[in-house]
Short mmCIF file of C-alpha atoms in Angstrom, two decimals:
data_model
loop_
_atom_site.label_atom_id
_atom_site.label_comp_id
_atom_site.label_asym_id
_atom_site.label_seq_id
_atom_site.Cartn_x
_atom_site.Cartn_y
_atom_site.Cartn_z
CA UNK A 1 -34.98 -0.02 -36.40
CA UNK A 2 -35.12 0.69 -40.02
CA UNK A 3 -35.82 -2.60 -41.48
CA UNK A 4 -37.35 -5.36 -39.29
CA UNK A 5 -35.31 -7.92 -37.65
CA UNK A 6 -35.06 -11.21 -39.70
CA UNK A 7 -35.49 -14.06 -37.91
CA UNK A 8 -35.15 -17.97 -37.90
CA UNK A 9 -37.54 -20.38 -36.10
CA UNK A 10 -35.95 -24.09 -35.70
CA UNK A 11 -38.69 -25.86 -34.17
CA UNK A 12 -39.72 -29.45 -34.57
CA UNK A 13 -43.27 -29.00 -35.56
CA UNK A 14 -44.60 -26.93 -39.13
CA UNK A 15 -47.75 -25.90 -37.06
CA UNK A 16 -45.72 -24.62 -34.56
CA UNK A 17 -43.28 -22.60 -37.01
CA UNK A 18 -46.61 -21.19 -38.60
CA UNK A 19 -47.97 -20.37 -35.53
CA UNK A 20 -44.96 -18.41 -34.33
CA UNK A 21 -44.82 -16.58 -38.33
CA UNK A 22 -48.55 -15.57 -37.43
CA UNK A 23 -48.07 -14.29 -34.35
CA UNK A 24 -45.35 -12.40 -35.47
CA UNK A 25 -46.93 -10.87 -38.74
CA UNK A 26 -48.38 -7.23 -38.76
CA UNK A 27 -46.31 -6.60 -36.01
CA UNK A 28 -43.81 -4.86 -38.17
CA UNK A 29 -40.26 -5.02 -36.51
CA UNK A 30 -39.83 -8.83 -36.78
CA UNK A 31 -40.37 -11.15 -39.95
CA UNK A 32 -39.80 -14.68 -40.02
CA UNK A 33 -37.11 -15.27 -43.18
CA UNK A 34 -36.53 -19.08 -42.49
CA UNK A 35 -37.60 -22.22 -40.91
CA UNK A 36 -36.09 -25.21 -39.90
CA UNK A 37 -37.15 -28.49 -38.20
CA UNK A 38 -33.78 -30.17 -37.24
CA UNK A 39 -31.12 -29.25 -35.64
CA UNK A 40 -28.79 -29.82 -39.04
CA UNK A 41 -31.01 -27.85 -41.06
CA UNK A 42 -31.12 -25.44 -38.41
CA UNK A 43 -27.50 -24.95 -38.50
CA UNK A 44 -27.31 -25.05 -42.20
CA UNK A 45 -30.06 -22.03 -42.84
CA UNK A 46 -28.11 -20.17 -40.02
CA UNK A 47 -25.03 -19.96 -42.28
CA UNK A 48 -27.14 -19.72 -45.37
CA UNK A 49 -29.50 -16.95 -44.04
CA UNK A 50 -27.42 -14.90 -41.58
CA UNK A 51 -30.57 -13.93 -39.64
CA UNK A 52 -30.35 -11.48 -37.14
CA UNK A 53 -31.64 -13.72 -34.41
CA UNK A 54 -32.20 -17.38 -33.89
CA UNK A 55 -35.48 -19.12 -32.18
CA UNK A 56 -35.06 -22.79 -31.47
CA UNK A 57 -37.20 -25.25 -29.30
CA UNK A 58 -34.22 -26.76 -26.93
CA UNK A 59 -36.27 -30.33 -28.17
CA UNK A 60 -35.32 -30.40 -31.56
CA UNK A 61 -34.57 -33.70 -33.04
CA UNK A 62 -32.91 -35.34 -33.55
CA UNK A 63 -29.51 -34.00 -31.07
CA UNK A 64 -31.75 -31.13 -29.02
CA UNK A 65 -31.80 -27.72 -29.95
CA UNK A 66 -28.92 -26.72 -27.67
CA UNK A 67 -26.64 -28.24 -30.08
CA UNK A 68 -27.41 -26.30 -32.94
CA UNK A 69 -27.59 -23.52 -30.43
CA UNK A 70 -24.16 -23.70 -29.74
CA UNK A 71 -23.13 -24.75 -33.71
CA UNK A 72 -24.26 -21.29 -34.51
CA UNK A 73 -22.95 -19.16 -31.94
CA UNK A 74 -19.57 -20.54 -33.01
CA UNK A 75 -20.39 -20.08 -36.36
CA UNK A 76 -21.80 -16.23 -36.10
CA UNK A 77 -21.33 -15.05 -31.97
CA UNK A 78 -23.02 -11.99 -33.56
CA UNK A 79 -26.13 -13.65 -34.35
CA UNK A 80 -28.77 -13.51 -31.38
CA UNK A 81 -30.19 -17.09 -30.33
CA UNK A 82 -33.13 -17.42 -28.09
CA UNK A 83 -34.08 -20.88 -26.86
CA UNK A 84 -37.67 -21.83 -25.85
CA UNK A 85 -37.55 -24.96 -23.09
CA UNK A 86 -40.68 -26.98 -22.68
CA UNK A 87 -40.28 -26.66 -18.80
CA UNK A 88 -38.69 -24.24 -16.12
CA UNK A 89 -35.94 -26.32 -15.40
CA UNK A 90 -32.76 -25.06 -14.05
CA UNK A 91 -30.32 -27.31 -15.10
CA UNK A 92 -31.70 -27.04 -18.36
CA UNK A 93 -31.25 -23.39 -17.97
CA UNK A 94 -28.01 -23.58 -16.95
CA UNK A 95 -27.01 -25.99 -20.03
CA UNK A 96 -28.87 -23.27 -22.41
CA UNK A 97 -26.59 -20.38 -21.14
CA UNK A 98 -23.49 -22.99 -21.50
CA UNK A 99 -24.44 -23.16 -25.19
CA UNK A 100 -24.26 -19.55 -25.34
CA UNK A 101 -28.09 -18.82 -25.50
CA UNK A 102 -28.41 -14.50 -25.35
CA UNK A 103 -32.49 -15.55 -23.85
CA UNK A 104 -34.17 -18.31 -22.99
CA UNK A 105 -38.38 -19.05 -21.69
CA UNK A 106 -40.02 -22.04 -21.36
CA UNK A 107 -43.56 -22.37 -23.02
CA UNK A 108 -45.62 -21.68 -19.84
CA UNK A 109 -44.70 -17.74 -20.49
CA UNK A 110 -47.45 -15.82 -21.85
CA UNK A 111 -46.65 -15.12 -25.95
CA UNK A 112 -46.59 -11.25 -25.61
CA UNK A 113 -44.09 -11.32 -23.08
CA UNK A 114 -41.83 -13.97 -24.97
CA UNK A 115 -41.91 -11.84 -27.98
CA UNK A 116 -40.93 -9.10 -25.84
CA UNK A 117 -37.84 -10.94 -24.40
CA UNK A 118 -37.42 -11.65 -28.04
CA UNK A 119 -37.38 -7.80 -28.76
CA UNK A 120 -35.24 -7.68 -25.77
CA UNK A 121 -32.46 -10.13 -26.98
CA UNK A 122 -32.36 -8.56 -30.61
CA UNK A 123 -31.70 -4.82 -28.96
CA UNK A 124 -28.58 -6.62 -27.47
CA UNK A 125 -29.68 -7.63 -23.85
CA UNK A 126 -29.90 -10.65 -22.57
CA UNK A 127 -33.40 -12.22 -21.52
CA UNK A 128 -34.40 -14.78 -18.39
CA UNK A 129 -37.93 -14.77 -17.05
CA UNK A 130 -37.41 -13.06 -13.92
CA UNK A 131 -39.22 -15.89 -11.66
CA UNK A 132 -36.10 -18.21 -12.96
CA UNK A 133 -33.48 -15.40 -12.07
CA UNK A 134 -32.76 -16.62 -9.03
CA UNK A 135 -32.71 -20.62 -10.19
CA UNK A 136 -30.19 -19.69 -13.04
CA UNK A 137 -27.81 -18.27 -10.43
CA UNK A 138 -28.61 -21.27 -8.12
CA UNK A 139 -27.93 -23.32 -10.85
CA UNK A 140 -24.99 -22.28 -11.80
CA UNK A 141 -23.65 -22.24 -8.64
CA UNK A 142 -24.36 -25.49 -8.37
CA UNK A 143 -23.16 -26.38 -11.65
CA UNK A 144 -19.17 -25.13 -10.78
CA UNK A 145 -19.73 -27.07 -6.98
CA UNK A 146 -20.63 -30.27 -8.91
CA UNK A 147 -17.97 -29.67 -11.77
CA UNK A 148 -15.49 -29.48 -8.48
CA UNK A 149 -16.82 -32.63 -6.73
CA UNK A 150 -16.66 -34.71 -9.68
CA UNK A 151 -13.15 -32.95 -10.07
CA UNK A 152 -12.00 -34.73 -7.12
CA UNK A 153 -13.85 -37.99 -8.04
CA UNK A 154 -11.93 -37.97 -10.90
CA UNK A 155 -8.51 -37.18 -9.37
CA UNK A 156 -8.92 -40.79 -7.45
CA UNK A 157 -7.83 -43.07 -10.83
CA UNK A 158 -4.90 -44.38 -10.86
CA UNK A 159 -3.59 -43.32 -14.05
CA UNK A 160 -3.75 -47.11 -15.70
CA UNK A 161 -8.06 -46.19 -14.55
CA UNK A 162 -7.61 -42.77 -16.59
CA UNK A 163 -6.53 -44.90 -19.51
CA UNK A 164 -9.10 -47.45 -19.24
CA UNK A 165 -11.83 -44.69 -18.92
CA UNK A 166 -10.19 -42.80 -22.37
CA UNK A 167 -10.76 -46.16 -24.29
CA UNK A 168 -14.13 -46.17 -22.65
CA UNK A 169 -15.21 -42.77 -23.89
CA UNK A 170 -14.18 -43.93 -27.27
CA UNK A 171 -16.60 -46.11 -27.11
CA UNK A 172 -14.44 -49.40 -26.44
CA UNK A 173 -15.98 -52.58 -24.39
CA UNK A 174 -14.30 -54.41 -22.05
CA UNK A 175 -12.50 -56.97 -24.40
CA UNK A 176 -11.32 -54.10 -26.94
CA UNK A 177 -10.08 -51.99 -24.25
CA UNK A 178 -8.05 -55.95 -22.90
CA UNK A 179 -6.44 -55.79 -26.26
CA UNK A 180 -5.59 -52.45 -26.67
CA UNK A 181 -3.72 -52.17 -22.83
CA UNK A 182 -2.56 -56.01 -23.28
CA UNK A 183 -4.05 -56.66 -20.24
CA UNK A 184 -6.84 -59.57 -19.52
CA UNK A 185 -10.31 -59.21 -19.86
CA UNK A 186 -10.68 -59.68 -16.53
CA UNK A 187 -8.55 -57.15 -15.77
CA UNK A 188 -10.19 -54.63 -17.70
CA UNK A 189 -13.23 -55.61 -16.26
CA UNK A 190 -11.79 -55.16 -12.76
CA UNK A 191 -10.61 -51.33 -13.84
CA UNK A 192 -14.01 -50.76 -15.62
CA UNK A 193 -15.67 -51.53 -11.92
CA UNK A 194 -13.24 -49.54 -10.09
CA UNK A 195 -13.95 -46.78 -12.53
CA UNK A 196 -17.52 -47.19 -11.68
CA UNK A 197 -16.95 -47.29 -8.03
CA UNK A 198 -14.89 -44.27 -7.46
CA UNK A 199 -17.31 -42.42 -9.42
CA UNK A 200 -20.15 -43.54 -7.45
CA UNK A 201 -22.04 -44.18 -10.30
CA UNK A 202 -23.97 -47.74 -10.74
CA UNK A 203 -23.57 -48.36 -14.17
CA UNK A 204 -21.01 -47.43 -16.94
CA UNK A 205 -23.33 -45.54 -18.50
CA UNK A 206 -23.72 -43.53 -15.68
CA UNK A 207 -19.63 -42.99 -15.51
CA UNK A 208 -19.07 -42.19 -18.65
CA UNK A 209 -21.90 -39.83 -18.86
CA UNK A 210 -20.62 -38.11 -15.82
CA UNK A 211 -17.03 -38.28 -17.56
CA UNK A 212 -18.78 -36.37 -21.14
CA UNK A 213 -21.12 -33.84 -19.19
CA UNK A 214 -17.62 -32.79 -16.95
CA UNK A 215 -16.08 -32.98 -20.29
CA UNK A 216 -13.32 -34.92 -18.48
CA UNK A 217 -12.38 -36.49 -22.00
CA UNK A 218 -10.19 -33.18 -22.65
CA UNK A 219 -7.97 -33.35 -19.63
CA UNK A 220 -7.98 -37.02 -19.65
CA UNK A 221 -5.41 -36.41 -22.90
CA UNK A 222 -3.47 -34.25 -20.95
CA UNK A 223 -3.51 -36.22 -17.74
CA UNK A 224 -3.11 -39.57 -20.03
CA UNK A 225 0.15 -37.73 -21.93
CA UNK A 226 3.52 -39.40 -21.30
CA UNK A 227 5.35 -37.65 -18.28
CA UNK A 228 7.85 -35.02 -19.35
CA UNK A 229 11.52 -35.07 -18.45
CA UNK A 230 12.25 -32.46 -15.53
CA UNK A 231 16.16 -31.28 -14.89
CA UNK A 232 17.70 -32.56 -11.60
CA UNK A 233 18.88 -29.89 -9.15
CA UNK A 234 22.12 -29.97 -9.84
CA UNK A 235 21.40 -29.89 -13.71
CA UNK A 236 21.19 -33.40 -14.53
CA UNK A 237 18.01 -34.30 -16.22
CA UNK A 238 15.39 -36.85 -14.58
CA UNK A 239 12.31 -38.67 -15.24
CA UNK A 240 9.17 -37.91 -12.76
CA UNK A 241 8.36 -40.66 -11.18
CA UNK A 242 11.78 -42.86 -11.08
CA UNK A 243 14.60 -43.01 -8.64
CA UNK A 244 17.40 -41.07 -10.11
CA UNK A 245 20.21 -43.38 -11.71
CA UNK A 246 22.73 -44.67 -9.67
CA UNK A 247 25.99 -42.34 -10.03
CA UNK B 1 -69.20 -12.67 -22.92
CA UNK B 2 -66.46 -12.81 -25.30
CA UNK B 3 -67.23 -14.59 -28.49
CA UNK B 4 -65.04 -17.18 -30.30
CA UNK B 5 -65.31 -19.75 -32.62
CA UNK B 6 -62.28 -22.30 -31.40
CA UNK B 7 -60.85 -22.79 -27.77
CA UNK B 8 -57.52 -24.04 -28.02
CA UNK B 9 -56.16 -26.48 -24.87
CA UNK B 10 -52.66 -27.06 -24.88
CA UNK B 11 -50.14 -27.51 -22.06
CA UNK B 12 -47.38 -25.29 -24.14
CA UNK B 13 -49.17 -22.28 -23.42
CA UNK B 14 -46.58 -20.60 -26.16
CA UNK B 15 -48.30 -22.85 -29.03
CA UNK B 16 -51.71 -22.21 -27.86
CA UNK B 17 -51.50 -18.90 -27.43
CA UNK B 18 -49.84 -18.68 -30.93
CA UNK B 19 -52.03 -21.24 -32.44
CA UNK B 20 -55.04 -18.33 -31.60
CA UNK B 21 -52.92 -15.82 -33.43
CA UNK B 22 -52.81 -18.11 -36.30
CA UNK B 23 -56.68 -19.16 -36.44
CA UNK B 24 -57.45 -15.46 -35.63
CA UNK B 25 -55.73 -14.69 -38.91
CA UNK B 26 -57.39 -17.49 -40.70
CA UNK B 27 -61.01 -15.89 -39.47
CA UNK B 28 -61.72 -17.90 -36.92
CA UNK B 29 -61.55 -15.87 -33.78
CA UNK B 30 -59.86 -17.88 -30.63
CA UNK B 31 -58.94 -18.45 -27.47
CA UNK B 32 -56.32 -20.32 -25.26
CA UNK B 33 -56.93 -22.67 -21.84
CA UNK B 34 -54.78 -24.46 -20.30
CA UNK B 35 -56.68 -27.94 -19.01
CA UNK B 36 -57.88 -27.14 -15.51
CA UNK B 37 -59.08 -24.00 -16.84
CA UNK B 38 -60.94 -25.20 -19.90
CA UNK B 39 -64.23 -25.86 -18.44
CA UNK B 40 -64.28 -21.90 -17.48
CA UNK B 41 -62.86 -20.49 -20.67
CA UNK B 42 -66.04 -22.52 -22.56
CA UNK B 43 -68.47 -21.39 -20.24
CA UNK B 44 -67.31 -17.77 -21.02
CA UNK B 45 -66.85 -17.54 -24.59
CA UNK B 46 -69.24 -20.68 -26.12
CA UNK B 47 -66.84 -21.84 -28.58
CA UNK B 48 -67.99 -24.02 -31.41
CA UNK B 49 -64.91 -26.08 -31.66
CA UNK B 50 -62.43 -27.37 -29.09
CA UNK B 51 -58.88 -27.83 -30.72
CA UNK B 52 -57.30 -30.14 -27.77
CA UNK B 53 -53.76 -31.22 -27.67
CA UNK B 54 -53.72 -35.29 -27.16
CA UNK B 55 -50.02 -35.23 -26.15
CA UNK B 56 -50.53 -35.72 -22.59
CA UNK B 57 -52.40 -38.69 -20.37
CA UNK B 58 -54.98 -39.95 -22.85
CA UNK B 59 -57.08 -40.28 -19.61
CA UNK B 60 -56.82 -35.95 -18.82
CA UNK B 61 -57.86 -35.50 -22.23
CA UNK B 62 -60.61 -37.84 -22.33
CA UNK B 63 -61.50 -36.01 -18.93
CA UNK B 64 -61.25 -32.14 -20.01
CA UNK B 65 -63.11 -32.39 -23.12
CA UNK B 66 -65.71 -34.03 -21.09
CA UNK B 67 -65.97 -31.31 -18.59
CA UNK B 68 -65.70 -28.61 -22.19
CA UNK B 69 -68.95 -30.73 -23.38
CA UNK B 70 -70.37 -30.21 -20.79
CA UNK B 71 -69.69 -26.36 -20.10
CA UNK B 72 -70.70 -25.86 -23.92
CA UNK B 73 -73.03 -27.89 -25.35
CA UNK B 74 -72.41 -28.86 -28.76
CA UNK B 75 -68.98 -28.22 -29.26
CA UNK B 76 -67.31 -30.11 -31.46
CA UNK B 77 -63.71 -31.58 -30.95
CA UNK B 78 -60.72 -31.90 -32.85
CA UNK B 79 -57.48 -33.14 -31.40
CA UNK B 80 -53.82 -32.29 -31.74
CA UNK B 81 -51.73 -35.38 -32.19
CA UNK B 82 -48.01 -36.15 -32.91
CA UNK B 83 -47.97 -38.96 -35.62
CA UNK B 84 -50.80 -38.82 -38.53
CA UNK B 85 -49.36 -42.48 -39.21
CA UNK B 86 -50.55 -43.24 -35.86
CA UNK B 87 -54.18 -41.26 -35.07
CA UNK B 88 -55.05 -42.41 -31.57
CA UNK B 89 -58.30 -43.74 -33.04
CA UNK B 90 -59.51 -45.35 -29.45
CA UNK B 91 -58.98 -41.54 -27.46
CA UNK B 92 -61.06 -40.08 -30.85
CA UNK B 93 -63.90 -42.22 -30.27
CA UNK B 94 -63.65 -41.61 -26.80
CA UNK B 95 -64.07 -38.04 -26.51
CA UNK B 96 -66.57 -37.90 -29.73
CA UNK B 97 -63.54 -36.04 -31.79
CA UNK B 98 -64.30 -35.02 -35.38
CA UNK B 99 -60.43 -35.68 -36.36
CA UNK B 100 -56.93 -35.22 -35.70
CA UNK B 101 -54.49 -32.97 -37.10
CA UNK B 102 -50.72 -33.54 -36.81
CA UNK B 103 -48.43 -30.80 -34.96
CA UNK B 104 -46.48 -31.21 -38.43
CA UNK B 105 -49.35 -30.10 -40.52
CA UNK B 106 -48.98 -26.61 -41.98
CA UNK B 107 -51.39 -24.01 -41.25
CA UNK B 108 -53.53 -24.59 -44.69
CA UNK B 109 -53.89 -28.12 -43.08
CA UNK B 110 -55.46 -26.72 -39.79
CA UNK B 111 -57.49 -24.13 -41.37
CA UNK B 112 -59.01 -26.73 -43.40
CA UNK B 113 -59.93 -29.25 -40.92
CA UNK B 114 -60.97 -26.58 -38.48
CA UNK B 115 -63.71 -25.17 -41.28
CA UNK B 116 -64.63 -28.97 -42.16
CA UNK B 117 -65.09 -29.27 -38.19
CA UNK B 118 -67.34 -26.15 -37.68
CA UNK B 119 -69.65 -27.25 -40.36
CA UNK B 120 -69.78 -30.62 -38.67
CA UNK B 121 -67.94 -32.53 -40.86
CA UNK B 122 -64.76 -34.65 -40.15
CA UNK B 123 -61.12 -33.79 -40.67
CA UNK B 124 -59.68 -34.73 -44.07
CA UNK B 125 -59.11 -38.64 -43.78
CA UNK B 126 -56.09 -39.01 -41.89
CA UNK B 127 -54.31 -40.68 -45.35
CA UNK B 128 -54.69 -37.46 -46.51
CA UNK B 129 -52.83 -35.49 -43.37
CA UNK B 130 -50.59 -37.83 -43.58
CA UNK B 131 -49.66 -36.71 -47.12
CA UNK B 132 -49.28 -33.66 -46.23
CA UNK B 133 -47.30 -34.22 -43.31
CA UNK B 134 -44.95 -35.95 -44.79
CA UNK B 135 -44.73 -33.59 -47.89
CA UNK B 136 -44.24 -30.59 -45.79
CA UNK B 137 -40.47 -29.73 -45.95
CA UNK B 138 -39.34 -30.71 -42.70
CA UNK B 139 -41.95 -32.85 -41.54
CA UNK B 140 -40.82 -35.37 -39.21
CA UNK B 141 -37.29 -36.33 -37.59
CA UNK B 142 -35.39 -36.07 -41.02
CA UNK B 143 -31.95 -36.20 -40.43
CA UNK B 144 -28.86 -37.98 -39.22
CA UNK B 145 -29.41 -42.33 -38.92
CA UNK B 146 -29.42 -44.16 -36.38
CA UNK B 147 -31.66 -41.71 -34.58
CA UNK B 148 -33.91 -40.56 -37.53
CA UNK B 149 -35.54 -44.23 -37.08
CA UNK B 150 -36.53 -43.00 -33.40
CA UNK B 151 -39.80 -41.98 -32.41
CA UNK B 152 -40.27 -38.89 -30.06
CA UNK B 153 -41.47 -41.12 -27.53
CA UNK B 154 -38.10 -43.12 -27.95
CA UNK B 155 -35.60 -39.97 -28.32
CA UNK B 156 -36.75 -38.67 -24.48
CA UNK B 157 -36.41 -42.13 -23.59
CA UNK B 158 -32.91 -41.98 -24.85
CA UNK B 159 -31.84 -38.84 -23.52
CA UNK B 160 -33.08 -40.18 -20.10
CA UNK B 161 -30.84 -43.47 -20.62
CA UNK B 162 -27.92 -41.36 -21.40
CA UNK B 163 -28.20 -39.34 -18.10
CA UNK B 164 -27.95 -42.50 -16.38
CA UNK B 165 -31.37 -43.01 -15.11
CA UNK B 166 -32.68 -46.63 -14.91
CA UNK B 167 -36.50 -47.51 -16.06
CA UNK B 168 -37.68 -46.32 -12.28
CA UNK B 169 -36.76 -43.36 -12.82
CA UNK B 170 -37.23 -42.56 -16.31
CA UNK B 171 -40.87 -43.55 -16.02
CA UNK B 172 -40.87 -41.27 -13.00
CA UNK B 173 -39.78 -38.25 -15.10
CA UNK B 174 -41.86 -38.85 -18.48
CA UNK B 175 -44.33 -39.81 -16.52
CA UNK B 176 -45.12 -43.38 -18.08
CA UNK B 177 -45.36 -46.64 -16.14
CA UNK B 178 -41.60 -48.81 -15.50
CA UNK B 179 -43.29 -51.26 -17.95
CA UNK B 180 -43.82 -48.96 -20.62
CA UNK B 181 -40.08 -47.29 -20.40
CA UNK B 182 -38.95 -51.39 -20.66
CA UNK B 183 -40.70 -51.82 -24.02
CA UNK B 184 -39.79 -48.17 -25.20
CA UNK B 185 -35.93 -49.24 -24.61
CA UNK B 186 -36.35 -52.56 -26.26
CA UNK B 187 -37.97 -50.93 -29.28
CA UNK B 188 -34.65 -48.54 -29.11
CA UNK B 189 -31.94 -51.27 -29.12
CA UNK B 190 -33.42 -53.01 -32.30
CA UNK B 191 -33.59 -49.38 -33.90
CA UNK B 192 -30.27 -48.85 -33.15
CA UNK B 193 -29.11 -52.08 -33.18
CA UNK B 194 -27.40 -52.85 -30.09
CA UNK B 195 -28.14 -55.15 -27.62
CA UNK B 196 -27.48 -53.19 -24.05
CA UNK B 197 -28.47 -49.95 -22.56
CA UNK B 198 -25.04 -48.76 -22.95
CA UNK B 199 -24.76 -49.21 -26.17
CA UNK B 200 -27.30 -47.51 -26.80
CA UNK B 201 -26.20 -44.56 -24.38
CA UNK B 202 -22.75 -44.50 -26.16
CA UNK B 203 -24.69 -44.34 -29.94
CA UNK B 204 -26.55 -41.15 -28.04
CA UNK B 205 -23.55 -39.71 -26.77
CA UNK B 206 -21.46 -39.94 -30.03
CA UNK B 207 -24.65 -38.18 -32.00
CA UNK B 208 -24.57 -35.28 -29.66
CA UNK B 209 -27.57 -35.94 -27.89
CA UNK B 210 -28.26 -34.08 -24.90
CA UNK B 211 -29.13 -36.15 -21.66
CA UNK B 212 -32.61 -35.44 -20.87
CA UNK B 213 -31.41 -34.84 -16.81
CA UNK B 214 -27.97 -33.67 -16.57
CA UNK B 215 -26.14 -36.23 -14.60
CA UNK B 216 -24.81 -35.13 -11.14
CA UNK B 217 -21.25 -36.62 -9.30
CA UNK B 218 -21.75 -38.79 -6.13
CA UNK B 219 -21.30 -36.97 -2.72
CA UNK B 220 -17.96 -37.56 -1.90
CA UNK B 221 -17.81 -39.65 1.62
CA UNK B 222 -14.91 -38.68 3.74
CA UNK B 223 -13.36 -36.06 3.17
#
């Protein structure tokens, strides 16, 4: 490498950035160009800087660091982003690679070895501590069983539910949601509980968070969309749904 | 016997480890512990000064920089803390600490306190670090309301709400008592102000907040 690789640390805490800038220094093939300490400012010196790689703590306020780590991939898929998790979760693993992280090591990893994923990720490859290997691929595994399941949950509302649980998303309550279906409250209560029920959830907090992390709300517009007209076998057209018109 | 001046003991083994790199370039020649190895690392390279993260259990720290003290006598102690507003002043007594010094101080900050602390002398008054906290460019949780009003306590709180964990189990995974979650959420809804859980979820949610545990669909019955 001719010139060293310019990178940005998003991180919460200065001491932290610092740290990481030290750490770094007299090593030569790696400077530290910018900082950042939330994930807006993280995204914003991403666009401003163009560095070649990207270090952010997945706990950076005030959104999480996977956030910006997925603001800047879209923004620049060239630009390398590493993620440093304060634990060796897999889910959060999982969610880190979902954001399009290239590496990713939680803060138990010893600092030489981190930088050298770091080294790793800038050359092009993609870096997981081996011991979490085989938890990412569990994980993900996991990840497109549970997308399925709640696939299915989902695929029990009826489609007044579906509607119910759009307004929901949007952030309606019960009354708003009354007035927008012209339906009683009651009645929107008694779809908001169904809602809940199907979904096995006990709150609807739960269900809707369920709904957002299965990122239901996109196919809920298509689902929710007003059924198209389909031609009848012999050519006449039809509505789904009806009985055909009486001849 | 390896000589240095500071033993750092922090549970993100990245930070301490870095933090050494840091002081090392500063001239003062460190090392890194994690807490149940402290008590070792002290008794094998006499430090002068412990720099101790006070992030986790008050009661853990309390207990490893008694067990440092006692594997090197005379050390003095500074802690790591999270708010300068807020110095734990009842854990600093406690462990006989000469000061705190905010995770959002820069690294003149640290180098200062940690020379004041080797010549016995307490950090700069914690008015001071608090200056320079909040003058350091991106000090704190600046950034979008409602949830620049949050603490960090607060914002993992949140995240836990939003993955649809009640106070049981949130206390369960920050490891904090039911009670404390319960006045953590009630200090969240006047922040934010809402008046129910869900609310407050939904206000998460809509800011792009990731749920601390990712929440997982029901096992289907029948079928």
């Amino acid at each position: 490498m001719s010139r060293p690789a310019r990178l940005l640390v998003a991180a919460e805490y200065t001491l932290f950035r610092a740290a990481i800038k030290a750490a770094l220094e007299g090593q030569g093939d790696i400077a530290v160009v910018a900082e950042a300490g939330t994930d807006r400012s993280a995204i914003a010196a991403a666009a401003t800087v163009a560095p070649d790689l990207v270090l952010i703590d997945d706990a950076l306020p005030p959104a999480g660091g996977l956030r910006a780590c997925a603001a800047v991939k879209h923004a620049a898929p060239a630009t390398r982003v590493f993620v440093l998790a304060r634990g060796p979760d897999p889910a959060n693993l999982v969610a880190a690679i979902e954001a399009g992280a290239d590496g990713f090591a939680d803060v138990e990893l010893d600092l030489d070895t981190l930088l050298g994923g770091v080294r790793q990720v800038l050359a092009g490859e993609a870096y997981v501590p081996p011991r979490l290997l085989g938890p990412l691929l569990q994980g993900m595994l996991q990840r497109n069983r549970d997308s399925d399941r709640f696939l299915q949950l989902s695929m029990r509302l009826t489609r007044r539910e579906r509607e119910v649980l759009e307004l929901l998303l949007d952030g309606c309550d019960h009354e708003a949601v009354a007035e927008i279906l012209s339906i009683s409250p009651q009645t929107a209560r008694t779809h908001i509980q169904n809602i809940i029920a199907k979904f096995g959830a006990h709150s609807r907090l739960e269900a809707v968070s369920l709904a957002v992390e299965y990122r239901l709300t996109d196919r809920l517009r298509v689902l929710n969309a007003p059924a198209p007209e389909r031609p009848r076998r012999n050519g006449q057209p039809r509505t789904v749904g009806k009985a055909p018109p009486t001849p | 016997m390896v000589h240095c001046d500071v033993l750092v003991v922090n549970g993100n083994a990245v930070f301490g480890a870095a933090l050494c790199r840091l002081l090392g370039r500063q001239g003062h020649p460190a090392v890194h512990a994690a807490a149940e190895r402290a008590d070792a690392e002290a008794a094998r390279c006499a430090p002068r000064l412990l720099l101790l993260d006070a992030d986790p259990d008050p009661v853990d720290v309390a207990l490893t920089a008694a067990v440092v003290r006692r594997a090197a006598r005379g050390i003095a102690t500074l802690l790591l803390i999270g708010d300068a507003a807020d110095p734990p002043l009842a854990l600093e007594r406690e462990v006989g600490a000469l000061g705190c010094v905010s995770r959002h101080a820069t690294g003149e900050v640290l180098d200062q306190a940690v020379r004041r602390a080797l010549r016995g002398q307490r950090a700069t008054p914690h008015g001071a670090a608090h200056r320079h906290a909040t003058a350091a460019p991106e000090a704190g949780r600046g950034g979008r309301a409602p949830l620049a009003g949050l603490t960090e306590r607060e914002l993992l709180v949140l995240r836990a709400m939003m993955g649809g964990l009640r106070s049981e189990g949130i206390g369960e995974h920050l490891g904090i008592s039911r009670h404390t979650v319960r006045t953590h959420v009630q200090s969240i809804l006047g922040k934010l102000s809402v008046h129910t859980r869900l609310e407050a979820g939904m206000v998460g949610l809509q800011a792009g907040l990731s749920p601390l545990v990712r929440p997982r669909p029901a096992a289907l019955s029948g079928s």
